[in-house]
XYZ file of C-alpha atoms in Angstrom:
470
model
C 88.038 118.358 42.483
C 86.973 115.530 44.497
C 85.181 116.164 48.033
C 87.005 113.537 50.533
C 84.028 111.923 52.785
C 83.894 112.891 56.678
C 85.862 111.250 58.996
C 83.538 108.486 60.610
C 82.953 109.045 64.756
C 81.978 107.258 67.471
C 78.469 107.124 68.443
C 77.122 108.676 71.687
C 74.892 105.353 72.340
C 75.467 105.046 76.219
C 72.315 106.349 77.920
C 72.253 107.159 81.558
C 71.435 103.250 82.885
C 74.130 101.998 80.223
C 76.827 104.723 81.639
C 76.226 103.487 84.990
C 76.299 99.993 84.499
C 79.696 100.268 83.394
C 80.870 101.895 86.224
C 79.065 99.179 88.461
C 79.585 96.246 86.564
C 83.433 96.983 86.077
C 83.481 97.158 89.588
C 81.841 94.284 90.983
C 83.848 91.766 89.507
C 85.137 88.641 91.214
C 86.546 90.653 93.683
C 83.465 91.319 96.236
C 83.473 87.276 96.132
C 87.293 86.510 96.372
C 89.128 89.716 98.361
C 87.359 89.777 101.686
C 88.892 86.192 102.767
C 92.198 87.651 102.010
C 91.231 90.883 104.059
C 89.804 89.088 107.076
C 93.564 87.158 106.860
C 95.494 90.386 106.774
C 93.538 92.191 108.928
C 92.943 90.122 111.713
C 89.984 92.072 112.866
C 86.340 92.695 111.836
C 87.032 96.305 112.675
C 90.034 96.846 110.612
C 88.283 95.448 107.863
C 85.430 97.690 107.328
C 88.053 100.507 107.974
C 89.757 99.305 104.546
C 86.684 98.867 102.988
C 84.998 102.626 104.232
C 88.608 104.273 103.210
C 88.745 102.429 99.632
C 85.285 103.457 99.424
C 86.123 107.195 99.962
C 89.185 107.602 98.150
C 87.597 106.178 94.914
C 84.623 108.369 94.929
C 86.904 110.918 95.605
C 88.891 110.173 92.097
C 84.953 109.633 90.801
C 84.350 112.927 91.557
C 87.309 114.025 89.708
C 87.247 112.392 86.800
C 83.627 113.271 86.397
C 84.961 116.896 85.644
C 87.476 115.700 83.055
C 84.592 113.494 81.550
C 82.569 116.083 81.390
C 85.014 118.835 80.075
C 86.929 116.501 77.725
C 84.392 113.537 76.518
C 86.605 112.253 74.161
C 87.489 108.588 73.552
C 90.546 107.180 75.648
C 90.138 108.961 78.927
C 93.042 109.203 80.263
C 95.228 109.454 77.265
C 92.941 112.577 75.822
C 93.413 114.565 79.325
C 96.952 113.788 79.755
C 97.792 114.671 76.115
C 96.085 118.179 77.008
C 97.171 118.634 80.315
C 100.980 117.826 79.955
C 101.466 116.734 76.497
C 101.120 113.719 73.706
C 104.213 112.615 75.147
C 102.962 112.125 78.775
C 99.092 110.575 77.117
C 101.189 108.311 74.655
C 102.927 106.696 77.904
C 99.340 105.944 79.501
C 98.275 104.866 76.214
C 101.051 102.735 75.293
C 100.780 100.791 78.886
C 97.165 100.459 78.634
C 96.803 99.043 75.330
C 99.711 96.360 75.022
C 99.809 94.644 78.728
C 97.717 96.048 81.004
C 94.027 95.623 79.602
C 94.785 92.856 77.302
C 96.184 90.917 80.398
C 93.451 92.365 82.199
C 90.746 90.940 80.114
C 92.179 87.481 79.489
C 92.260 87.602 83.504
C 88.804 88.243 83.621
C 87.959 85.374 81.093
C 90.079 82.706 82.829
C 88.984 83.773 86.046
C 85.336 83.507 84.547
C 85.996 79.953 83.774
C 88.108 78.692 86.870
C 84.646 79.304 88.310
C 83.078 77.710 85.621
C 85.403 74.791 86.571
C 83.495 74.601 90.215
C 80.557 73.325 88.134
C 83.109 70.991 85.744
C 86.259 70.117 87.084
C 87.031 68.319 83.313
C 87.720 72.070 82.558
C 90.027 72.756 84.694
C 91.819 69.064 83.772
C 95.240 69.345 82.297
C 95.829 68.597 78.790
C 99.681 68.575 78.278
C 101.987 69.617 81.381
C 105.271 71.245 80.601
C 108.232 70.900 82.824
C 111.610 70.963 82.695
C 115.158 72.407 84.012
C 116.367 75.425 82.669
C 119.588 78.467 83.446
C 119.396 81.577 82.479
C 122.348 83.808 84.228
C 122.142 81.936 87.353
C 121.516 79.097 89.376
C 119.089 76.070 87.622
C 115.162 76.790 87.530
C 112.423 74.614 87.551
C 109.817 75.442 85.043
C 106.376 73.961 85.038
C 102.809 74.901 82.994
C 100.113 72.562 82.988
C 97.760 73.880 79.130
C 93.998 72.808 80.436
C 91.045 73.388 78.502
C 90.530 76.492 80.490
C 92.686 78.460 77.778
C 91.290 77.926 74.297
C 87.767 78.167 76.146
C 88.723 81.418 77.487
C 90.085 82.507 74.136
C 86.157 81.963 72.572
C 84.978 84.037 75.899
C 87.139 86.497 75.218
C 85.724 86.617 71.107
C 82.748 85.900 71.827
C 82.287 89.145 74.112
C 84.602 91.039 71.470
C 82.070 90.343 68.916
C 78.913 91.601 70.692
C 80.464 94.762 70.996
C 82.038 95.084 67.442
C 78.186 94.782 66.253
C 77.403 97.843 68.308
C 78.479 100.057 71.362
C 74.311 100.041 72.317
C 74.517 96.674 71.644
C 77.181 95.882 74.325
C 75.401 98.752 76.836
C 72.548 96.899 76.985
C 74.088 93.399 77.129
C 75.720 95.232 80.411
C 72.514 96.169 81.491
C 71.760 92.700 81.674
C 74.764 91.118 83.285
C 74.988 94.257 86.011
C 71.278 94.037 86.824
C 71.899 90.071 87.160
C 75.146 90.145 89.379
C 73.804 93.455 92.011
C 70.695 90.921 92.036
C 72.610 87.985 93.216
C 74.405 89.861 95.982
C 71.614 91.507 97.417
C 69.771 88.089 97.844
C 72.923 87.308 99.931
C 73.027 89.749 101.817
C 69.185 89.830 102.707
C 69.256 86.071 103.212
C 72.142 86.176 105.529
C 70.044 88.718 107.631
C 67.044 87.049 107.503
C 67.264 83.198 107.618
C 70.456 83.531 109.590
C 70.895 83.603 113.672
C 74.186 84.650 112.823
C 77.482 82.614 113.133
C 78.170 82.414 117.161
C 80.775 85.279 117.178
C 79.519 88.103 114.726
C 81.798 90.832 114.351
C 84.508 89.067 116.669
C 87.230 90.340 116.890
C 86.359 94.208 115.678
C 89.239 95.657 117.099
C 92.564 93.958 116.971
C 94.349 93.242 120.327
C 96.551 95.809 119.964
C 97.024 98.806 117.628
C 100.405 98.893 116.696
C 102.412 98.604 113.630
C 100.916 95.152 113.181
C 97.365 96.579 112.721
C 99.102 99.008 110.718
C 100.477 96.726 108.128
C 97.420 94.427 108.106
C 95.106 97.936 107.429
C 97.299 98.762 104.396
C 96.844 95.036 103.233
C 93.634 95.047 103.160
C 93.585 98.417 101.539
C 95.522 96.954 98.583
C 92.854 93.981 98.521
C 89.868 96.874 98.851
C 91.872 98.892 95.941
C 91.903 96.007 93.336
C 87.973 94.853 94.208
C 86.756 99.153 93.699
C 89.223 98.945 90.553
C 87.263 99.966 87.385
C 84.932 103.376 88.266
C 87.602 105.197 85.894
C 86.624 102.783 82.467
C 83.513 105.334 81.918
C 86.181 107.368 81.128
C 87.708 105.620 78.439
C 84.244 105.643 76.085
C 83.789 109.119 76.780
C 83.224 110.311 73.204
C 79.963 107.464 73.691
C 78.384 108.758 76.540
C 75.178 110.649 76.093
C 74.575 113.855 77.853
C 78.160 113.721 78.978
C 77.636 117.003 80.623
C 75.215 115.609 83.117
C 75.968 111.866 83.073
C 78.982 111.467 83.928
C 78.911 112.735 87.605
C 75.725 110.752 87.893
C 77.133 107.551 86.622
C 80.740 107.823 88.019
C 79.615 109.223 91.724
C 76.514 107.497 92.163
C 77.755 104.300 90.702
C 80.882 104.599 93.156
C 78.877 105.403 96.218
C 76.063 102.151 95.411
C 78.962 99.903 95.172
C 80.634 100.734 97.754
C 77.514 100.516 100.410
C 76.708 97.039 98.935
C 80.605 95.792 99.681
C 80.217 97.363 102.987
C 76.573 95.603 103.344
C 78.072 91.906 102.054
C 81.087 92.264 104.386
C 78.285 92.817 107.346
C 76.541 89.944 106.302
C 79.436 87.439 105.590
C 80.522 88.138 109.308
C 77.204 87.957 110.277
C 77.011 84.407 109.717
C 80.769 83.273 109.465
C 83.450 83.940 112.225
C 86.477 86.058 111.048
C 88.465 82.918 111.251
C 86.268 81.106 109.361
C 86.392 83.672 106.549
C 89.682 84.139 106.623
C 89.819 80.595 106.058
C 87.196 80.405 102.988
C 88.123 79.915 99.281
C 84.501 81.257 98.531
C 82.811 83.418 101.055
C 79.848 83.981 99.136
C 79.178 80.001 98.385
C 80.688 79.603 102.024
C 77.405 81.731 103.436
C 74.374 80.160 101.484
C 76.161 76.951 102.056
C 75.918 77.751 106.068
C 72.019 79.542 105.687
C 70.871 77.125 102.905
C 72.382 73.964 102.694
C 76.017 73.066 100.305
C 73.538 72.200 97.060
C 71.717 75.773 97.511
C 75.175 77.624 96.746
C 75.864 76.462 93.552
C 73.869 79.178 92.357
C 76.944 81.270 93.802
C 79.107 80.212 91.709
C 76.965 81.186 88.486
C 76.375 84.317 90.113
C 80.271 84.378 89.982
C 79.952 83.166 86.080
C 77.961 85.990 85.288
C 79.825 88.843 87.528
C 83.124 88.284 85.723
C 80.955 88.135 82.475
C 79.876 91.680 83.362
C 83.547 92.793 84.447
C 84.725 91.457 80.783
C 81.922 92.897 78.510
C 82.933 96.785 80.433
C 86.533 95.799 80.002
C 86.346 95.158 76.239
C 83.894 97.717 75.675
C 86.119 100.495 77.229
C 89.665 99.358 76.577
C 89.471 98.956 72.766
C 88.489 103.456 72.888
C 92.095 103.881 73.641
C 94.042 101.888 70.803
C 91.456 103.757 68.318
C 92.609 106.935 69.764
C 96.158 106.397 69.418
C 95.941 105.263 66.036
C 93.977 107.900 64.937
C 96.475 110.128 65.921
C 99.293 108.729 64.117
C 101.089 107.435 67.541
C 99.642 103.163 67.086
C 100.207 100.706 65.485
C 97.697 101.416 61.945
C 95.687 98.693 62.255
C 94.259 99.393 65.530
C 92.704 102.575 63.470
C 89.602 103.684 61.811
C 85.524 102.759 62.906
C 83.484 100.478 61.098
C 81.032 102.677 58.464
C 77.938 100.058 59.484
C 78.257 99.691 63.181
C 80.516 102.701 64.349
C 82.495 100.874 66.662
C 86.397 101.205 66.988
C 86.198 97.199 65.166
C 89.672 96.705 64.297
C 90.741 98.550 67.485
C 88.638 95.719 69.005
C 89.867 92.671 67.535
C 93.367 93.828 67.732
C 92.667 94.108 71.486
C 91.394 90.700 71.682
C 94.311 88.818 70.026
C 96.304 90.198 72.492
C 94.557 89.067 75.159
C 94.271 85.943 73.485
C 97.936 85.491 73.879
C 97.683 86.525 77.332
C 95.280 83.503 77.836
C 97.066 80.975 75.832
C 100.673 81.822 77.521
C 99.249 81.565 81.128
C 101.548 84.800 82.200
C 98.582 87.319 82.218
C 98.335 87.399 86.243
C 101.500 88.136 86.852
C 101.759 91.192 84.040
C 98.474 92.277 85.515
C 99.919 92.920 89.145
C 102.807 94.500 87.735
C 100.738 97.091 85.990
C 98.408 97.667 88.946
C 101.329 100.039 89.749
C 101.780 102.005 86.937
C 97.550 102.139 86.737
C 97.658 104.177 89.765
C 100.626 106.369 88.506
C 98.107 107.499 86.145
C 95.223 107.812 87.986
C 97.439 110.747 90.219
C 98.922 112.155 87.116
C 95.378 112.690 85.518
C 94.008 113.679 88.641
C 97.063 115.945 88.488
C 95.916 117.047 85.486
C 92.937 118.947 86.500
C 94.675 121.186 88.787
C 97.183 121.864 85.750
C 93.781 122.329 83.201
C 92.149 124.951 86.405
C 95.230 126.909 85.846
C 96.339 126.925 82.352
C 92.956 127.021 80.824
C 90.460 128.755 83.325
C 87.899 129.577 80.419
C 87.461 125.560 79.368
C 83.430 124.683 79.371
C 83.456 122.602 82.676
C 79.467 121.418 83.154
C 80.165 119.754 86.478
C 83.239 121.247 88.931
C 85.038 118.652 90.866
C 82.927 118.920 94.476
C 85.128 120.327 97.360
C 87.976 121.069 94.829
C 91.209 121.322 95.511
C 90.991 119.469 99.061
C 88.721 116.287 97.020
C 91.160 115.935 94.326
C 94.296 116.627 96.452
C 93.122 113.731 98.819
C 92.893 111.281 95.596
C 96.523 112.481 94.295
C 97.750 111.892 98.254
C 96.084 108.108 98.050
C 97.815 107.416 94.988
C 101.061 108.405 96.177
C 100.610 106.462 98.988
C 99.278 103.402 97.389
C 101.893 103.762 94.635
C 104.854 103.714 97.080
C 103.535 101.034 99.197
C 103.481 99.105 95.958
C 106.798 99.896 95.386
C 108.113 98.719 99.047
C 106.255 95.120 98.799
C 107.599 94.424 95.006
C 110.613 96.902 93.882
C 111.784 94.257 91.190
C 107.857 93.854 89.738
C 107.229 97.552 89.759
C 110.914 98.605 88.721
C 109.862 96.381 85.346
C 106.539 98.071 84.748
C 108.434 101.326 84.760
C 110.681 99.516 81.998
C 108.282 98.530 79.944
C 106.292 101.353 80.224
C 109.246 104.127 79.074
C 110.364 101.622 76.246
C 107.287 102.889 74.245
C 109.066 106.214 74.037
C 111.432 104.254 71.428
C 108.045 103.459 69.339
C 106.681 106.895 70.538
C 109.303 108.541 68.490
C 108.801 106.059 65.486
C 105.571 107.240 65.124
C 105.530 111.001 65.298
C 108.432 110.903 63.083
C 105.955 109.150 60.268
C 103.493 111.106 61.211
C 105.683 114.404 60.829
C 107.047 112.980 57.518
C 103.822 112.205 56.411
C 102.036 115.318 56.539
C 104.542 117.639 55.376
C 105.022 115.350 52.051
């Protein structure tokens, strides 16, 4: 009788600088050079400001520190689908899965890549030129609607980003660690030179830190605080993608506290540090006002030629965000497939390079789609609330895992469990339901989409089912 060959795994490739270069090159995206304009706007104080930022900062090193004990207890591939399949059922990980795998991190990524070259487009407008603008009148059970879409070069060269990045990690998961080495080292690089600059060739910008309170503390300051807390939210967005590779990481029993709580706690003292120095040398109306802030303050230390480095800084941080995105996201569709519960041909590793390949490139032609139909942004908001959902519910999860399986291996304990982990389920809520209140028909949509995989769901487990008991 024939031997059938061993199942092919992942390999544990990510080292201890590689696991925390994901965690800090996720995270400082585009957002450290985009989100504090829109803070400074909401906010309407310097003080209010670095409140959102020092909160944000807390509550995600607070959801670090407990997802470092799932990492470390359950370092399987998909993160959050392998400890909400064991905490509460395949049901409850398929519906994670299922939302992460066909919107939100395909839109996600092709984000990322058209974001990547809308900066690129600071360098060469022609890119950002239209090619062939649709518009027209349409109805659709209502009043007339004007639709317009202007297809730019910006697309199909996004759609090579987004395969070009694909491929370097189909050849490799060290391959793509290191290549996030480099872009992470690059991008912390170009923001520290902006923040010491701004210190130290700067007298500062007439009014530093003007106004840090607001003029009054009412409801006002209220709603401009929880503004810039949703702006804070989306730039600290991405500690958790560690997570996802978690059958790659080396060591998993030691680095994954290291990687996920010191990279949390690094990135947020350099936001806090670049927020300093951008009011250091620009009013708070003047960066509420900015399209740029970074290119805004080496234009006002340096000169307007000395910031187009900025913008390739900006290049390169989004080519970080991407490379962690693609890495990370692709773990998940191989871990649904291989458990009967995706769509086949997301399944299976490569035998030469060991990477989830097909889960890859299945990933990327979604997000090529993404890119091509322009809608990405949009879908990306709207799953911004169900991300969050799931971020409580795993965090949930522990608790339920504490209880129901108190002899589990757990190398590293959640620090200042329950009240740490209760603290991160209480932000959630909060941030979920203030979600909720600013766009009930967006989020009421997500929750849609996201329970109409239980119709595919059951699809699945029924083949499955049929399958194995032929």
């Amino acid at each position: 009788m024939a031997q059938s060959k061993p199942r092919l795994e992942l390999v544990r490739g990510l080292g201890p600088w590689a696991s925390m270069a994901i965690v800090v090159g996720t995270m400082i995206g585009t957002g450290i050079f985009l989100k504090p304009a829109e803070m400074a706007g909401d906010a309407k104080s310097v003080g209010i400001v670095f409140a959102a930022w020092v909160v944000g900062g807390v509550l995600s090193l607070f959801g670090a520190l407990a997802y470092a004990e799932l990492g470390a207890a359950i370092p399987e591939a998909g993160g959050e689908y392998a400890y909400l399949n064991r905490a509460f059922g395949p049901r409850t990980g398929f519906l994670f899965g299922w939302t992460h795998s066909i919107v939100a991190r395909p839109a996600s990524a092709a984000s990322i890549a058209a974001g990547v070259l809308k900066f690129w487009g600071f360098l060469m407008p022609s890119v950002l030129a239209p090619i062939h603008v649709f518009d027209f009148d349409y109805r659709f059970l209502g009043p007339v609607k004007h639709f317009h879409f202007a297809f730019t070069w910006a697309q199909p060269l996004a759609i090579l980003v987004l395969f070009a990045i694909t491929g370097i990690n189909y050849l490799g998961v060290r391959l793509g660690g290191r290549v996030q080495i480099i872009l992470t080292g690059i991008k912390i690089a170009a923001v520290v030179l902006i923040i010491v600059a701004a210190f130290s060739f700067s007298h500062g910008g007439g009014t530093p830190f003007h106004p840090f309170f607001a003029g009054s503390l009412g409801t006002g300051a209220l709603g401009g605080f929880l503004a810039a807390m949703a702006a804070a939210m989306w730039a600290y967005d991405g500690w958790e993608d560690l997570n996802l590779v978690g059958s790659e990481v080396e060591k998993p029993e030691k680095n994954f506290h290291r990687a996920l709580v010191g990279g949390v706690a690094f990135v947020a003292g350099i936001y806090i540090l670049f927020n300093a120095a951008s009011f250091y040398v620009l009013p708070l109306k003047d960066v509420a006002a900015s399209q740029h802030v970074a290119s805004d303050v080496v234009a006002k230390i340096a000169g307007v030629g000395a910031a187009t480095w900025v913008t390739v800084a900006m290049v390169i941080a989004g080519l970080g965000s991407l490379n962690s995105s693609i890495l990370s996201g692709a773990r998940v569709d191989y871990a649904m497939a291989r458990d009967g519960v995706f769509f086949r041909i997301a399944g299976g590793i490569h035998p030469k390079y060991r990477t989830p390949g097909r889960a890859l490139i299945f990933q990327g032609i979604l997000a090529s789609l993404f890119a091509l139909t322009g809608t990405f942004e949009d879908l990306t908001s709207l799953f911004i609330f169900a991300g969050w959902i799931f971020y409580g519910l795993a965090t949930v999860g522990l608790f339920r895992l504490r209880r129901n399986e108190p002899n589990m291996p757990r190398p590293y304990r959640c620090w200042g469990y329950p009240w740490v982990p209760g603290a991160f389920v209480a932000g959630a809520v909060a941030l979920t339901i203030n979600l909720w209140l600013d766009h009930p028909g967006r989020c009421t949509a997500g929750l849609v989409l996201m329970f109409a995989g239980l119709f595919f769901y059951r699809y699945w487990r029924r083949n499955e089912t049929n399958s194995s008991t032929a």
